[in-house]
XYZ file of C-alpha atoms in Angstrom:
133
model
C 71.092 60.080 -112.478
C 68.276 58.282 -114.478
C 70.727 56.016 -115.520
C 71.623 54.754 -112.089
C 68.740 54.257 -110.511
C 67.039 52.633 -113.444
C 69.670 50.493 -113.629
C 69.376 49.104 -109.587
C 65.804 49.419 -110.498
C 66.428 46.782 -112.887
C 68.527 45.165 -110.681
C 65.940 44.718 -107.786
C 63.478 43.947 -110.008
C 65.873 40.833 -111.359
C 66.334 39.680 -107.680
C 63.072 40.098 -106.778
C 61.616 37.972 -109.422
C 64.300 35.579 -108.577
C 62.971 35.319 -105.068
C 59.184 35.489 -106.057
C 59.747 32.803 -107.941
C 61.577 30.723 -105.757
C 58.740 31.636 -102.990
C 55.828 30.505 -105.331
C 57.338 27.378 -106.213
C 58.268 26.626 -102.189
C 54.584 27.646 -102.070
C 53.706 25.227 -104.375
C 55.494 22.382 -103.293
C 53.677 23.000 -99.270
C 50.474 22.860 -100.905
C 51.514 19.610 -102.500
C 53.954 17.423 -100.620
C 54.083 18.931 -97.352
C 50.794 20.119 -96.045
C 48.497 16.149 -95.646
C 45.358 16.234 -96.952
C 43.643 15.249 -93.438
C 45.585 17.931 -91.745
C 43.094 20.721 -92.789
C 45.618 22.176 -95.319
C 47.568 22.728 -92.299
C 50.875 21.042 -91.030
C 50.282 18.064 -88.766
C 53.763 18.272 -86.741
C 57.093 18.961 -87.003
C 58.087 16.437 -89.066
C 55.784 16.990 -91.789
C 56.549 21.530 -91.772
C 60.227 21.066 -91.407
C 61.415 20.264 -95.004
C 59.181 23.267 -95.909
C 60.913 25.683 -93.307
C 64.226 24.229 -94.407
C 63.737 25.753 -97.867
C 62.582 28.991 -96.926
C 65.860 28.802 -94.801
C 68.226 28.357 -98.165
C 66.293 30.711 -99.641
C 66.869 33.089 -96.959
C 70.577 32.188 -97.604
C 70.313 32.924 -101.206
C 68.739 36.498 -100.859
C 71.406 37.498 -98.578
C 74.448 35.525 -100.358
C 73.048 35.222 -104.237
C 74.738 39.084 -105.139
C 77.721 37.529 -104.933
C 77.131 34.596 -106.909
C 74.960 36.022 -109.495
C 75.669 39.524 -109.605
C 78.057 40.626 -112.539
C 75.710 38.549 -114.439
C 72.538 40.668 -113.277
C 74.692 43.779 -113.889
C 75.545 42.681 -117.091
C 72.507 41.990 -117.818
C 71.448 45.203 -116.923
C 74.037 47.452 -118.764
C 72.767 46.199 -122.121
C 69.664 48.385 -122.305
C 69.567 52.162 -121.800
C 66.882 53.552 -118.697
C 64.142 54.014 -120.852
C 64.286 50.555 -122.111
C 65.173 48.751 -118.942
C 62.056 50.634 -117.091
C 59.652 49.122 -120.186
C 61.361 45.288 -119.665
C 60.190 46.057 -116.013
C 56.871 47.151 -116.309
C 56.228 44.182 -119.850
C 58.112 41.736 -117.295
C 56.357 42.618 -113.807
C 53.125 42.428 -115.363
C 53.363 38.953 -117.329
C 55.033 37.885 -113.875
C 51.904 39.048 -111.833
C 49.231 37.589 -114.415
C 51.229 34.306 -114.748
C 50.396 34.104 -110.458
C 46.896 34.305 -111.040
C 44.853 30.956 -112.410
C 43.389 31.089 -115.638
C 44.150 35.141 -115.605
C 43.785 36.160 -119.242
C 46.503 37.874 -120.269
C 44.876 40.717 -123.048
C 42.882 42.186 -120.332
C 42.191 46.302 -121.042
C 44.769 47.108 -117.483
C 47.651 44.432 -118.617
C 47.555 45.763 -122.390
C 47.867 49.171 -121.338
C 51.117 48.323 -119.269
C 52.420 46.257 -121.574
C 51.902 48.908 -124.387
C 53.059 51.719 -122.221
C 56.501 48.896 -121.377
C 56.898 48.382 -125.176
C 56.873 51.886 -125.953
C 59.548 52.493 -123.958
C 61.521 49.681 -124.943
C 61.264 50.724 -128.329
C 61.525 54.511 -127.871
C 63.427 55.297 -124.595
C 64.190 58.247 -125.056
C 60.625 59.112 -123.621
C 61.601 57.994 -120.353
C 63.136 61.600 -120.445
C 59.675 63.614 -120.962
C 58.654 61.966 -117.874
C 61.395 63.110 -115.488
């Protein structure tokens, strides 16, 4: 049972930080290219919000399609680590993903260590996963 759900824990986690990523760098690119500078950080018209509506369109597409392009890798993936370890890659990966959204966020703060430590602990020893539940 552990097994199982850890494992489409991982699994959503993977797709998620697919799509997070994909997001913040759609994000990005509005705050950049599509979004004028006289426009009040706003779109002016159509013209100017449609390439950015486009994308979030494909990856719309991608969310609802990308299983079936991507996922016996993400499975594979996922069926090299036992649940103990694949819970401590998502809690080490999650929070390096969440600090890494954050500008200028150091990275050794007391709250990210602690995850990371309690992620490495069960990467390294995962059979404590099993105290837990």
């Amino acid at each position: 049972m552990v097994e199982q759900l850890s494992a489409n824990l991982m699994e959503a986690f993977i797709y998620g930080l697919i799509g997070a990523s994909i997001s913040g760098l759609i994000f990005e690119s509005g705050d950049r290219y599509t979004k004028t500078a006289w426009s009040g950080n706003q779109f002016a018209g159509k013209i100017e919000a449609l390439p950015f509506f486009l994308t979030t369109f494909f990856l719309g597409l991608f969310i609802k399609y990308g299983e079936g392009l991507i996922g016996a890798e993400v499975s594979a993936i996922t069926q090299n680590f036992v649940a103990g370890q694949r819970i401590g890659l998502i809690l080490i990966a999650g929070m390096i993903a969440f600090n890494a959204s954050i500008d200028n966020f150091r990275y050794a703060d007391p709250k990210s260590l602690m995850v990371m430590g309690v992620g490495g602990l069960l990467f390294f020893r995962p059979d404590l996963i099993y105290i837990v539940v």
